[in-house]
């Protein structure tokens, strides 16, 4: 596993983060094995949200930390808040209460990174700033960021928030790469020229914000894996050819394709399959050539005008 420094955020972070949305059903023994094995493979960055399993996922992870307290100093804990009672809530009261709940469930005194999960359409930036100040000054949260936010939404928040927003978590995978394809089709009247994110890649690169692709092995809006899916036969054939060249698996190539992007993204993978986690960790050790990267891009059906 390779490691990266997140600008204005944690240093020494594993190049791939582990999303903990699926750990809610793990037994205590399974949770302990998951945590120990992940660290053995080099993963030290764990992504949570207060809504995952209605808090159960944080509780399962917190139980593992309580049973293995020496591991706390070896990991970076990230969680998200704002999805609440069928709506999005950036109120100061909710942010503060959400963090208190996460701290209790995770059995820790500090959250390393707090993200606002999805944009609140009723957001008052000044109120968010007050919440962040209180959390930062009390030592309950070290760094802050957002998830699923546009450049303009980040700018609006950053105007009031004193702490540098260091992360933006966005959906991105080979079949779901409009964030990438729009950059190659500027001002063209085709599908790939439609810009849906405000040129977020360029914005985050200019501002020193790390993009965390979520669902990097999925297609659609969490519609399932594209790997081995007959719907993506040509893409999978190309991925297999590239995987054979580099001596990794198709899963590894799918992650390596994202890691090849020059802005040094940090994909978030949600698998609890330890074999797959090893395959992904191994993929961080390879660097796809530009020719192979574009070969996969073309196989996914994107236009190069």
PDB file of C-alpha atoms in Angstrom:
ATOM      1  CA  UNK A   1       0.000   0.000   0.000  1.00  0.00           C
ATOM      2  CA  UNK A   2       1.223   3.473  -0.845  1.00  0.00           C
ATOM      3  CA  UNK A   3       0.464   6.511   1.302  1.00  0.00           C
ATOM      4  CA  UNK A   4      -0.455  10.124   0.600  1.00  0.00           C
ATOM      5  CA  UNK A   5      -0.584  13.397   2.483  1.00  0.00           C
ATOM      6  CA  UNK A   6      -3.943  15.136   2.265  1.00  0.00           C
ATOM      7  CA  UNK A   7      -3.385  18.867   1.825  1.00  0.00           C
ATOM      8  CA  UNK A   8      -4.576  20.738   4.935  1.00  0.00           C
ATOM      9  CA  UNK A   9      -5.594  17.323   6.307  1.00  0.00           C
ATOM     10  CA  UNK A  10      -4.133  14.080   7.648  1.00  0.00           C
ATOM     11  CA  UNK A  11      -0.683  13.002   6.529  1.00  0.00           C
ATOM     12  CA  UNK A  12       0.436   9.452   5.919  1.00  0.00           C
ATOM     13  CA  UNK A  13      -2.994   8.307   4.775  1.00  0.00           C
ATOM     14  CA  UNK A  14      -3.367   5.033   2.901  1.00  0.00           C
ATOM     15  CA  UNK A  15      -3.845   5.726  -0.807  1.00  0.00           C
ATOM     16  CA  UNK A  16      -7.110   3.777  -0.651  1.00  0.00           C
ATOM     17  CA  UNK A  17      -9.583   4.282   2.199  1.00  0.00           C
ATOM     18  CA  UNK A  18     -11.914   1.650   3.599  1.00  0.00           C
ATOM     19  CA  UNK A  19     -15.602   2.519   3.655  1.00  0.00           C
ATOM     20  CA  UNK A  20     -17.366   0.918   6.607  1.00  0.00           C
ATOM     21  CA  UNK A  21     -20.952   0.960   5.321  1.00  0.00           C
ATOM     22  CA  UNK A  22     -21.135  -2.856   5.160  1.00  0.00           C
ATOM     23  CA  UNK A  23     -19.606  -3.871   8.496  1.00  0.00           C
ATOM     24  CA  UNK A  24     -22.830  -3.699  10.498  1.00  0.00           C
ATOM     25  CA  UNK A  25     -23.417  -7.458  10.426  1.00  0.00           C
ATOM     26  CA  UNK A  26     -19.890  -8.469  11.443  1.00  0.00           C
ATOM     27  CA  UNK A  27     -19.529 -10.401  14.679  1.00  0.00           C
ATOM     28  CA  UNK A  28     -16.995  -9.114  17.242  1.00  0.00           C
ATOM     29  CA  UNK A  29     -14.475 -11.718  16.067  1.00  0.00           C
ATOM     30  CA  UNK A  30     -15.063 -10.817  12.413  1.00  0.00           C
ATOM     31  CA  UNK A  31     -14.768  -7.094  13.166  1.00  0.00           C
ATOM     32  CA  UNK A  32     -11.460  -7.662  14.944  1.00  0.00           C
ATOM     33  CA  UNK A  33     -10.148  -9.719  12.025  1.00  0.00           C
ATOM     34  CA  UNK A  34     -11.326  -7.075   9.547  1.00  0.00           C
ATOM     35  CA  UNK A  35      -9.500  -4.310  11.407  1.00  0.00           C
ATOM     36  CA  UNK A  36      -6.275  -6.263  11.977  1.00  0.00           C
ATOM     37  CA  UNK A  37      -6.135  -7.589   8.409  1.00  0.00           C
ATOM     38  CA  UNK A  38      -6.844  -4.176   6.904  1.00  0.00           C
ATOM     39  CA  UNK A  39      -3.955  -2.684   8.853  1.00  0.00           C
ATOM     40  CA  UNK A  40      -1.741  -5.601   7.811  1.00  0.00           C
ATOM     41  CA  UNK A  41      -2.513  -4.773   4.162  1.00  0.00           C
ATOM     42  CA  UNK A  42      -1.674  -1.104   4.758  1.00  0.00           C
ATOM     43  CA  UNK A  43      -5.127   0.444   5.084  1.00  0.00           C
ATOM     44  CA  UNK A  44      -5.151   3.029   7.853  1.00  0.00           C
ATOM     45  CA  UNK A  45      -7.978   5.332   6.716  1.00  0.00           C
ATOM     46  CA  UNK A  46     -11.523   4.303   7.669  1.00  0.00           C
ATOM     47  CA  UNK A  47     -14.608   6.108   6.401  1.00  0.00           C
ATOM     48  CA  UNK A  48     -17.896   6.096   8.336  1.00  0.00           C
ATOM     49  CA  UNK A  49     -21.187   7.987   8.447  1.00  0.00           C
ATOM     50  CA  UNK A  50     -23.620   8.355  11.302  1.00  0.00           C
ATOM     51  CA  UNK A  51     -26.396   7.006   9.048  1.00  0.00           C
ATOM     52  CA  UNK A  52     -24.642   3.768   8.038  1.00  0.00           C
ATOM     53  CA  UNK A  53     -26.797   1.074   9.572  1.00  0.00           C
ATOM     54  CA  UNK A  54     -28.432   3.823  11.652  1.00  0.00           C
ATOM     55  CA  UNK A  55     -25.241   4.022  13.671  1.00  0.00           C
ATOM     56  CA  UNK A  56     -24.652   0.272  13.949  1.00  0.00           C
ATOM     57  CA  UNK A  57     -21.587   0.337  11.688  1.00  0.00           C
ATOM     58  CA  UNK A  58     -19.891   2.891  13.923  1.00  0.00           C
ATOM     59  CA  UNK A  59     -20.813   0.768  16.956  1.00  0.00           C
ATOM     60  CA  UNK A  60     -19.286  -2.370  15.435  1.00  0.00           C
ATOM     61  CA  UNK A  61     -16.075  -0.496  14.610  1.00  0.00           C
ATOM     62  CA  UNK A  62     -16.037   1.147  18.025  1.00  0.00           C
ATOM     63  CA  UNK A  63     -16.355  -2.251  19.660  1.00  0.00           C
ATOM     64  CA  UNK A  64     -13.313  -3.474  17.746  1.00  0.00           C
ATOM     65  CA  UNK A  65     -11.353  -0.403  18.848  1.00  0.00           C
ATOM     66  CA  UNK A  66     -12.394  -0.899  22.455  1.00  0.00           C
ATOM     67  CA  UNK A  67     -11.147  -4.480  22.339  1.00  0.00           C
ATOM     68  CA  UNK A  68      -7.935  -3.367  20.589  1.00  0.00           C
ATOM     69  CA  UNK A  69      -7.170   0.094  22.058  1.00  0.00           C
ATOM     70  CA  UNK A  70      -3.539   0.092  20.900  1.00  0.00           C
ATOM     71  CA  UNK A  71      -4.749   0.307  17.297  1.00  0.00           C
ATOM     72  CA  UNK A  72      -6.311   3.760  17.674  1.00  0.00           C
ATOM     73  CA  UNK A  73      -3.040   5.593  17.107  1.00  0.00           C
ATOM     74  CA  UNK A  74      -2.476   3.670  13.871  1.00  0.00           C
ATOM     75  CA  UNK A  75      -5.688   4.677  12.129  1.00  0.00           C
ATOM     76  CA  UNK A  76      -7.331   7.781  10.673  1.00  0.00           C
ATOM     77  CA  UNK A  77     -11.054   7.978  11.440  1.00  0.00           C
ATOM     78  CA  UNK A  78     -13.413   9.835   9.128  1.00  0.00           C
ATOM     79  CA  UNK A  79     -17.149  10.102   9.543  1.00  0.00           C
ATOM     80  CA  UNK A  80     -19.973  12.032   7.916  1.00  0.00           C
ATOM     81  CA  UNK A  81     -23.091  13.766   9.150  1.00  0.00           C
ATOM     82  CA  UNK A  82     -26.124  15.666   7.792  1.00  0.00           C
ATOM     83  CA  UNK A  83     -28.459  12.901   6.543  1.00  0.00           C
ATOM     84  CA  UNK A  84     -31.126  13.033   9.203  1.00  0.00           C
ATOM     85  CA  UNK A  85     -34.779  12.009   9.482  1.00  0.00           C
ATOM     86  CA  UNK A  86     -35.378  11.859   5.725  1.00  0.00           C
ATOM     87  CA  UNK A  87     -33.693  15.184   5.023  1.00  0.00           C
ATOM     88  CA  UNK A  88     -30.342  16.966   5.073  1.00  0.00           C
ATOM     89  CA  UNK A  89     -29.487  19.052   8.119  1.00  0.00           C
ATOM     90  CA  UNK A  90     -26.562  21.492   8.428  1.00  0.00           C
ATOM     91  CA  UNK A  91     -27.896  23.157  11.553  1.00  0.00           C
ATOM     92  CA  UNK A  92     -25.384  23.794  14.306  1.00  0.00           C
ATOM     93  CA  UNK A  93     -27.405  21.727  16.744  1.00  0.00           C
ATOM     94  CA  UNK A  94     -27.539  18.704  14.476  1.00  0.00           C
ATOM     95  CA  UNK A  95     -23.857  18.803  13.523  1.00  0.00           C
ATOM     96  CA  UNK A  96     -22.811  18.995  17.174  1.00  0.00           C
ATOM     97  CA  UNK A  97     -25.206  16.261  18.322  1.00  0.00           C
ATOM     98  CA  UNK A  98     -24.232  14.040  15.402  1.00  0.00           C
ATOM     99  CA  UNK A  99     -20.550  14.277  16.290  1.00  0.00           C
ATOM    100  CA  UNK A 100     -21.290  13.489  19.941  1.00  0.00           C
ATOM    101  CA  UNK A 101     -23.153  10.377  18.821  1.00  0.00           C
ATOM    102  CA  UNK A 102     -20.324   9.279  16.523  1.00  0.00           C
ATOM    103  CA  UNK A 103     -17.704   9.793  19.238  1.00  0.00           C
ATOM    104  CA  UNK A 104     -19.723   7.632  21.607  1.00  0.00           C
ATOM    105  CA  UNK A 105     -20.352   4.858  19.083  1.00  0.00           C
ATOM    106  CA  UNK A 106     -16.752   4.828  17.817  1.00  0.00           C
ATOM    107  CA  UNK A 107     -15.422   4.777  21.395  1.00  0.00           C
ATOM    108  CA  UNK A 108     -12.963   7.618  20.696  1.00  0.00           C
ATOM    109  CA  UNK A 109     -12.339  11.131  21.966  1.00  0.00           C
ATOM    110  CA  UNK A 110     -11.553  12.692  18.590  1.00  0.00           C
ATOM    111  CA  UNK A 111     -12.683  12.277  14.992  1.00  0.00           C
ATOM    112  CA  UNK A 112      -9.841  12.933  12.585  1.00  0.00           C
ATOM    113  CA  UNK A 113     -12.000  14.117   9.667  1.00  0.00           C
ATOM    114  CA  UNK A 114     -15.656  15.182   9.600  1.00  0.00           C
ATOM    115  CA  UNK A 115     -17.481  15.493   6.264  1.00  0.00           C
ATOM    116  CA  UNK A 116     -20.852  17.045   5.534  1.00  0.00           C
ATOM    117  CA  UNK A 117     -22.549  14.136   3.780  1.00  0.00           C
ATOM    118  CA  UNK A 118     -24.823  15.800   1.188  1.00  0.00           C
ATOM    119  CA  UNK A 119     -25.631  19.474   0.524  1.00  0.00           C
ATOM    120  CA  UNK A 120     -28.369  20.917   2.710  1.00  0.00           C
ATOM    121  CA  UNK A 121     -30.586  23.045   0.463  1.00  0.00           C
ATOM    122  CA  UNK A 122     -31.399  25.217   3.490  1.00  0.00           C
ATOM    123  CA  UNK A 123     -27.753  25.663   4.476  1.00  0.00           C
ATOM    124  CA  UNK A 124     -26.685  28.703   6.482  1.00  0.00           C
ATOM    125  CA  UNK A 125     -22.876  28.791   6.125  1.00  0.00           C
ATOM    126  CA  UNK A 126     -22.428  30.917   9.232  1.00  0.00           C
ATOM    127  CA  UNK A 127     -24.171  28.271  11.324  1.00  0.00           C
ATOM    128  CA  UNK A 128     -21.918  25.544   9.925  1.00  0.00           C
ATOM    129  CA  UNK A 129     -18.926  27.730  10.764  1.00  0.00           C
ATOM    130  CA  UNK A 130     -20.054  28.054  14.373  1.00  0.00           C
ATOM    131  CA  UNK A 131     -20.397  24.281  14.666  1.00  0.00           C
ATOM    132  CA  UNK A 132     -16.980  23.651  13.126  1.00  0.00           C
ATOM    133  CA  UNK A 133     -15.340  26.208  15.407  1.00  0.00           C
ATOM    134  CA  UNK A 134     -16.864  24.583  18.483  1.00  0.00           C
ATOM    135  CA  UNK A 135     -15.776  21.099  17.394  1.00  0.00           C
ATOM    136  CA  UNK A 136     -12.272  22.187  16.451  1.00  0.00           C
ATOM    137  CA  UNK A 137     -11.652  24.249  19.581  1.00  0.00           C
ATOM    138  CA  UNK A 138     -12.889  21.438  21.827  1.00  0.00           C
ATOM    139  CA  UNK A 139     -10.561  18.964  20.085  1.00  0.00           C
ATOM    140  CA  UNK A 140     -13.439  16.715  19.056  1.00  0.00           C
ATOM    141  CA  UNK A 141     -12.706  17.078  15.316  1.00  0.00           C
ATOM    142  CA  UNK A 142      -9.312  17.706  13.755  1.00  0.00           C
ATOM    143  CA  UNK A 143     -10.069  18.286  10.045  1.00  0.00           C
ATOM    144  CA  UNK A 144     -13.153  19.054   7.966  1.00  0.00           C
ATOM    145  CA  UNK A 145     -14.470  18.438   4.470  1.00  0.00           C
ATOM    146  CA  UNK A 146     -17.565  17.757   2.417  1.00  0.00           C
ATOM    147  CA  UNK A 147     -19.134  15.044   0.320  1.00  0.00           C
ATOM    148  CA  UNK A 148     -21.095  15.347  -2.943  1.00  0.00           C
ATOM    149  CA  UNK A 149     -20.585  19.119  -3.144  1.00  0.00           C
ATOM    150  CA  UNK A 150     -20.104  21.313  -6.201  1.00  0.00           C
ATOM    151  CA  UNK A 151     -17.325  23.913  -6.474  1.00  0.00           C
ATOM    152  CA  UNK A 152     -19.786  26.752  -5.856  1.00  0.00           C
ATOM    153  CA  UNK A 153     -21.199  25.043  -2.767  1.00  0.00           C
ATOM    154  CA  UNK A 154     -17.691  24.572  -1.398  1.00  0.00           C
ATOM    155  CA  UNK A 155     -16.846  28.211  -2.097  1.00  0.00           C
ATOM    156  CA  UNK A 156     -19.983  29.340  -0.296  1.00  0.00           C
ATOM    157  CA  UNK A 157     -19.109  27.267   2.752  1.00  0.00           C
ATOM    158  CA  UNK A 158     -15.435  28.193   2.732  1.00  0.00           C
ATOM    159  CA  UNK A 159     -16.260  31.895   2.801  1.00  0.00           C
ATOM    160  CA  UNK A 160     -17.599  31.435   6.346  1.00  0.00           C
ATOM    161  CA  UNK A 161     -15.753  28.376   7.607  1.00  0.00           C
ATOM    162  CA  UNK A 162     -12.297  29.161   9.047  1.00  0.00           C
ATOM    163  CA  UNK A 163     -10.961  25.621   8.717  1.00  0.00           C
ATOM    164  CA  UNK A 164      -9.726  24.601   5.255  1.00  0.00           C
ATOM    165  CA  UNK A 165     -12.101  22.088   3.665  1.00  0.00           C
ATOM    166  CA  UNK A 166      -9.654  19.364   2.704  1.00  0.00           C
ATOM    167  CA  UNK A 167     -11.793  16.608   1.149  1.00  0.00           C
ATOM    168  CA  UNK A 168     -14.723  16.213  -1.230  1.00  0.00           C
ATOM    169  CA  UNK A 169     -16.135  12.713  -1.546  1.00  0.00           C
ATOM    170  CA  UNK A 170     -17.819  12.062  -4.919  1.00  0.00           C
ATOM    171  CA  UNK A 171     -19.123   9.076  -6.868  1.00  0.00           C
ATOM    172  CA  UNK A 172     -16.592   8.043  -9.515  1.00  0.00           C
ATOM    173  CA  UNK A 173     -15.759   4.805 -11.289  1.00  0.00           C
ATOM    174  CA  UNK A 174     -14.760   3.793 -14.813  1.00  0.00           C
ATOM    175  CA  UNK A 175     -18.382   3.580 -16.063  1.00  0.00           C
ATOM    176  CA  UNK A 176     -19.422   6.601 -13.955  1.00  0.00           C
ATOM    177  CA  UNK A 177     -16.706   9.009 -15.061  1.00  0.00           C
ATOM    178  CA  UNK A 178     -18.548  12.066 -16.360  1.00  0.00           C
ATOM    179  CA  UNK A 179     -16.304  14.023 -13.990  1.00  0.00           C
ATOM    180  CA  UNK A 180     -13.450  12.929 -16.248  1.00  0.00           C
ATOM    181  CA  UNK A 181     -15.065  12.750 -19.695  1.00  0.00           C
ATOM    182  CA  UNK A 182     -16.434  16.302 -19.686  1.00  0.00           C
ATOM    183  CA  UNK A 183     -12.861  17.576 -19.604  1.00  0.00           C
ATOM    184  CA  UNK A 184     -12.125  15.948 -22.953  1.00  0.00           C
ATOM    185  CA  UNK A 185     -15.306  17.228 -24.610  1.00  0.00           C
ATOM    186  CA  UNK A 186     -15.391  20.904 -23.714  1.00  0.00           C
ATOM    187  CA  UNK A 187     -17.964  22.862 -25.707  1.00  0.00           C
ATOM    188  CA  UNK A 188     -19.038  19.805 -27.707  1.00  0.00           C
ATOM    189  CA  UNK A 189     -22.664  18.838 -28.296  1.00  0.00           C
ATOM    190  CA  UNK A 190     -22.406  15.212 -27.211  1.00  0.00           C
ATOM    191  CA  UNK A 191     -23.187  13.104 -24.170  1.00  0.00           C
ATOM    192  CA  UNK A 192     -19.671  13.217 -22.757  1.00  0.00           C
ATOM    193  CA  UNK A 193     -19.519  16.995 -23.081  1.00  0.00           C
ATOM    194  CA  UNK A 194     -22.286  17.488 -20.508  1.00  0.00           C
ATOM    195  CA  UNK A 195     -20.703  18.921 -17.388  1.00  0.00           C
ATOM    196  CA  UNK A 196     -22.564  17.789 -14.279  1.00  0.00           C
ATOM    197  CA  UNK A 197     -20.162  18.840 -11.543  1.00  0.00           C
ATOM    198  CA  UNK A 198     -18.813  22.289 -12.397  1.00  0.00           C
ATOM    199  CA  UNK A 199     -15.415  20.896 -13.473  1.00  0.00           C
ATOM    200  CA  UNK A 200     -14.865  19.617  -9.979  1.00  0.00           C
ATOM    201  CA  UNK A 201     -11.592  17.821 -10.772  1.00  0.00           C
ATOM    202  CA  UNK A 202      -9.905  21.024 -11.892  1.00  0.00           C
ATOM    203  CA  UNK A 203     -11.403  23.022  -9.039  1.00  0.00           C
ATOM    204  CA  UNK A 204     -10.262  20.586  -6.345  1.00  0.00           C
ATOM    205  CA  UNK A 205      -6.811  20.386  -7.866  1.00  0.00           C
ATOM    206  CA  UNK A 206      -6.502  24.167  -7.888  1.00  0.00           C
ATOM    207  CA  UNK A 207      -7.732  24.434  -4.297  1.00  0.00           C
ATOM    208  CA  UNK A 208      -5.730  21.533  -2.872  1.00  0.00           C
ATOM    209  CA  UNK A 209      -8.822  19.472  -2.032  1.00  0.00           C
ATOM    210  CA  UNK A 210      -8.497  15.682  -2.123  1.00  0.00           C
ATOM    211  CA  UNK A 211     -11.255  13.916  -4.047  1.00  0.00           C
ATOM    212  CA  UNK A 212     -12.391  10.621  -2.528  1.00  0.00           C
ATOM    213  CA  UNK A 213     -14.203   8.547  -5.182  1.00  0.00           C
ATOM    214  CA  UNK A 214     -16.970   6.472  -3.619  1.00  0.00           C
ATOM    215  CA  UNK A 215     -18.413   3.289  -5.177  1.00  0.00           C
ATOM    216  CA  UNK A 216     -15.301   2.954  -7.388  1.00  0.00           C
ATOM    217  CA  UNK A 217     -16.318  -0.571  -8.454  1.00  0.00           C
ATOM    218  CA  UNK A 218     -19.989   0.221  -9.079  1.00  0.00           C
ATOM    219  CA  UNK A 219     -21.993   1.399 -12.081  1.00  0.00           C
ATOM    220  CA  UNK A 220     -25.113   3.552 -12.052  1.00  0.00           C
ATOM    221  CA  UNK A 221     -26.238   4.869  -8.696  1.00  0.00           C
ATOM    222  CA  UNK A 222     -25.014   1.870  -6.688  1.00  0.00           C
ATOM    223  CA  UNK A 223     -26.511  -0.478  -9.292  1.00  0.00           C
ATOM    224  CA  UNK A 224     -23.918  -3.209  -8.749  1.00  0.00           C
ATOM    225  CA  UNK A 225     -20.365  -3.986  -9.785  1.00  0.00           C
ATOM    226  CA  UNK A 226     -19.401  -3.509 -13.413  1.00  0.00           C
ATOM    227  CA  UNK A 227     -16.644  -6.104 -13.055  1.00  0.00           C
ATOM    228  CA  UNK A 228     -17.738  -9.413 -14.552  1.00  0.00           C
ATOM    229  CA  UNK A 229     -20.998  -7.798 -15.644  1.00  0.00           C
ATOM    230  CA  UNK A 230     -22.138  -8.827 -19.154  1.00  0.00           C
ATOM    231  CA  UNK A 231     -23.482  -5.311 -19.660  1.00  0.00           C
ATOM    232  CA  UNK A 232     -19.840  -4.170 -19.774  1.00  0.00           C
ATOM    233  CA  UNK A 233     -18.361  -7.072 -21.767  1.00  0.00           C
ATOM    234  CA  UNK A 234     -15.974  -4.994 -23.892  1.00  0.00           C
ATOM    235  CA  UNK A 235     -14.748  -3.007 -20.901  1.00  0.00           C
ATOM    236  CA  UNK A 236     -14.176  -6.153 -18.857  1.00  0.00           C
ATOM    237  CA  UNK A 237     -12.228  -7.777 -21.682  1.00  0.00           C
ATOM    238  CA  UNK A 238      -9.949  -4.755 -21.896  1.00  0.00           C
ATOM    239  CA  UNK A 239      -9.510  -4.638 -18.120  1.00  0.00           C
ATOM    240  CA  UNK A 240      -8.551  -8.334 -18.142  1.00  0.00           C
ATOM    241  CA  UNK A 241      -5.956  -7.725 -20.851  1.00  0.00           C
ATOM    242  CA  UNK A 242      -4.433  -4.872 -18.859  1.00  0.00           C
ATOM    243  CA  UNK A 243      -4.564  -6.882 -15.625  1.00  0.00           C
ATOM    244  CA  UNK A 244      -2.598  -9.695 -17.243  1.00  0.00           C
ATOM    245  CA  UNK A 245       0.116  -7.249 -18.310  1.00  0.00           C
ATOM    246  CA  UNK A 246       0.570  -5.854 -14.787  1.00  0.00           C
ATOM    247  CA  UNK A 247       0.045  -9.108 -12.911  1.00  0.00           C
ATOM    248  CA  UNK A 248      -2.935  -7.867 -10.895  1.00  0.00           C
ATOM    249  CA  UNK A 249      -6.667  -8.634 -10.849  1.00  0.00           C
ATOM    250  CA  UNK A 250      -9.508  -6.839 -12.589  1.00  0.00           C
ATOM    251  CA  UNK A 251     -10.398  -5.277  -9.243  1.00  0.00           C
ATOM    252  CA  UNK A 252      -6.866  -3.967  -8.938  1.00  0.00           C
ATOM    253  CA  UNK A 253      -6.967  -2.425 -12.422  1.00  0.00           C
ATOM    254  CA  UNK A 254     -10.286  -0.684 -11.685  1.00  0.00           C
ATOM    255  CA  UNK A 255      -8.694   1.043  -8.698  1.00  0.00           C
ATOM    256  CA  UNK A 256      -5.355   1.644 -10.443  1.00  0.00           C
ATOM    257  CA  UNK A 257      -7.261   3.460 -13.214  1.00  0.00           C
ATOM    258  CA  UNK A 258      -8.502   6.011 -10.657  1.00  0.00           C
ATOM    259  CA  UNK A 259      -5.111   6.278  -8.963  1.00  0.00           C
ATOM    260  CA  UNK A 260      -3.539   7.148 -12.322  1.00  0.00           C
ATOM    261  CA  UNK A 261      -5.436  10.450 -12.389  1.00  0.00           C
ATOM    262  CA  UNK A 262      -2.896  13.206 -11.662  1.00  0.00           C
ATOM    263  CA  UNK A 263      -4.766  14.822  -8.778  1.00  0.00           C
ATOM    264  CA  UNK A 264      -3.915  11.918  -6.436  1.00  0.00           C
ATOM    265  CA  UNK A 265      -7.414  10.833  -5.510  1.00  0.00           C
ATOM    266  CA  UNK A 266      -8.117   8.553  -2.546  1.00  0.00           C
ATOM    267  CA  UNK A 267     -10.744   5.950  -3.559  1.00  0.00           C
ATOM    268  CA  UNK A 268     -13.052   4.635  -0.839  1.00  0.00           C
ATOM    269  CA  UNK A 269     -13.770   0.909  -1.188  1.00  0.00           C
ATOM    270  CA  UNK A 270     -16.549  -0.682   0.837  1.00  0.00           C
ATOM    271  CA  UNK A 271     -15.746  -4.373   0.568  1.00  0.00           C
ATOM    272  CA  UNK A 272     -15.471  -6.625   3.614  1.00  0.00           C
ATOM    273  CA  UNK A 273     -13.995  -9.367   1.413  1.00  0.00           C
ATOM    274  CA  UNK A 274     -10.433  -9.623   2.706  1.00  0.00           C
ATOM    275  CA  UNK A 275      -9.168 -11.228  -0.494  1.00  0.00           C
ATOM    276  CA  UNK A 276     -10.488  -8.317  -2.526  1.00  0.00           C
ATOM    277  CA  UNK A 277      -8.930  -5.820  -0.116  1.00  0.00           C
ATOM    278  CA  UNK A 278      -5.563  -7.496  -0.677  1.00  0.00           C
ATOM    279  CA  UNK A 279      -6.030  -7.245  -4.449  1.00  0.00           C
ATOM    280  CA  UNK A 280      -6.763  -3.536  -4.145  1.00  0.00           C
ATOM    281  CA  UNK A 281      -3.811  -2.905  -1.833  1.00  0.00           C
ATOM    282  CA  UNK A 282      -1.517  -4.644  -4.329  1.00  0.00           C
ATOM    283  CA  UNK A 283      -2.836  -2.397  -7.105  1.00  0.00           C
ATOM    284  CA  UNK A 284      -1.493   0.712  -5.384  1.00  0.00           C
ATOM    285  CA  UNK A 285       1.994  -0.559  -6.183  1.00  0.00           C
ATOM    286  CA  UNK A 286       1.481  -0.330  -9.950  1.00  0.00           C
ATOM    287  CA  UNK A 287       1.128   2.697 -12.228  1.00  0.00           C
ATOM    288  CA  UNK A 288      -0.843   2.299 -15.436  1.00  0.00           C
ATOM    289  CA  UNK A 289       0.787   3.719 -18.532  1.00  0.00           C
ATOM    290  CA  UNK A 290      -1.043   6.554 -20.267  1.00  0.00           C
ATOM    291  CA  UNK A 291      -1.679   4.205 -23.193  1.00  0.00           C
ATOM    292  CA  UNK A 292      -3.327   1.598 -20.955  1.00  0.00           C
ATOM    293  CA  UNK A 293      -5.335   4.236 -19.089  1.00  0.00           C
ATOM    294  CA  UNK A 294      -6.755   5.608 -22.350  1.00  0.00           C
ATOM    295  CA  UNK A 295      -7.339   2.071 -23.640  1.00  0.00           C
ATOM    296  CA  UNK A 296      -9.657   1.425 -20.700  1.00  0.00           C
ATOM    297  CA  UNK A 297     -11.265   4.858 -21.087  1.00  0.00           C
ATOM    298  CA  UNK A 298     -12.117   4.146 -24.723  1.00  0.00           C
ATOM    299  CA  UNK A 299     -13.384   0.648 -23.876  1.00  0.00           C
ATOM    300  CA  UNK A 300     -15.846   2.237 -21.444  1.00  0.00           C
ATOM    301  CA  UNK A 301     -17.405   4.022 -24.411  1.00  0.00           C
ATOM    302  CA  UNK A 302     -16.203   7.570 -23.833  1.00  0.00           C
ATOM    303  CA  UNK A 303     -15.562   9.872 -26.769  1.00  0.00           C
ATOM    304  CA  UNK A 304     -12.178  11.279 -27.663  1.00  0.00           C
ATOM    305  CA  UNK A 305     -12.962  13.972 -30.244  1.00  0.00           C
TER     306      UNK A 305
END
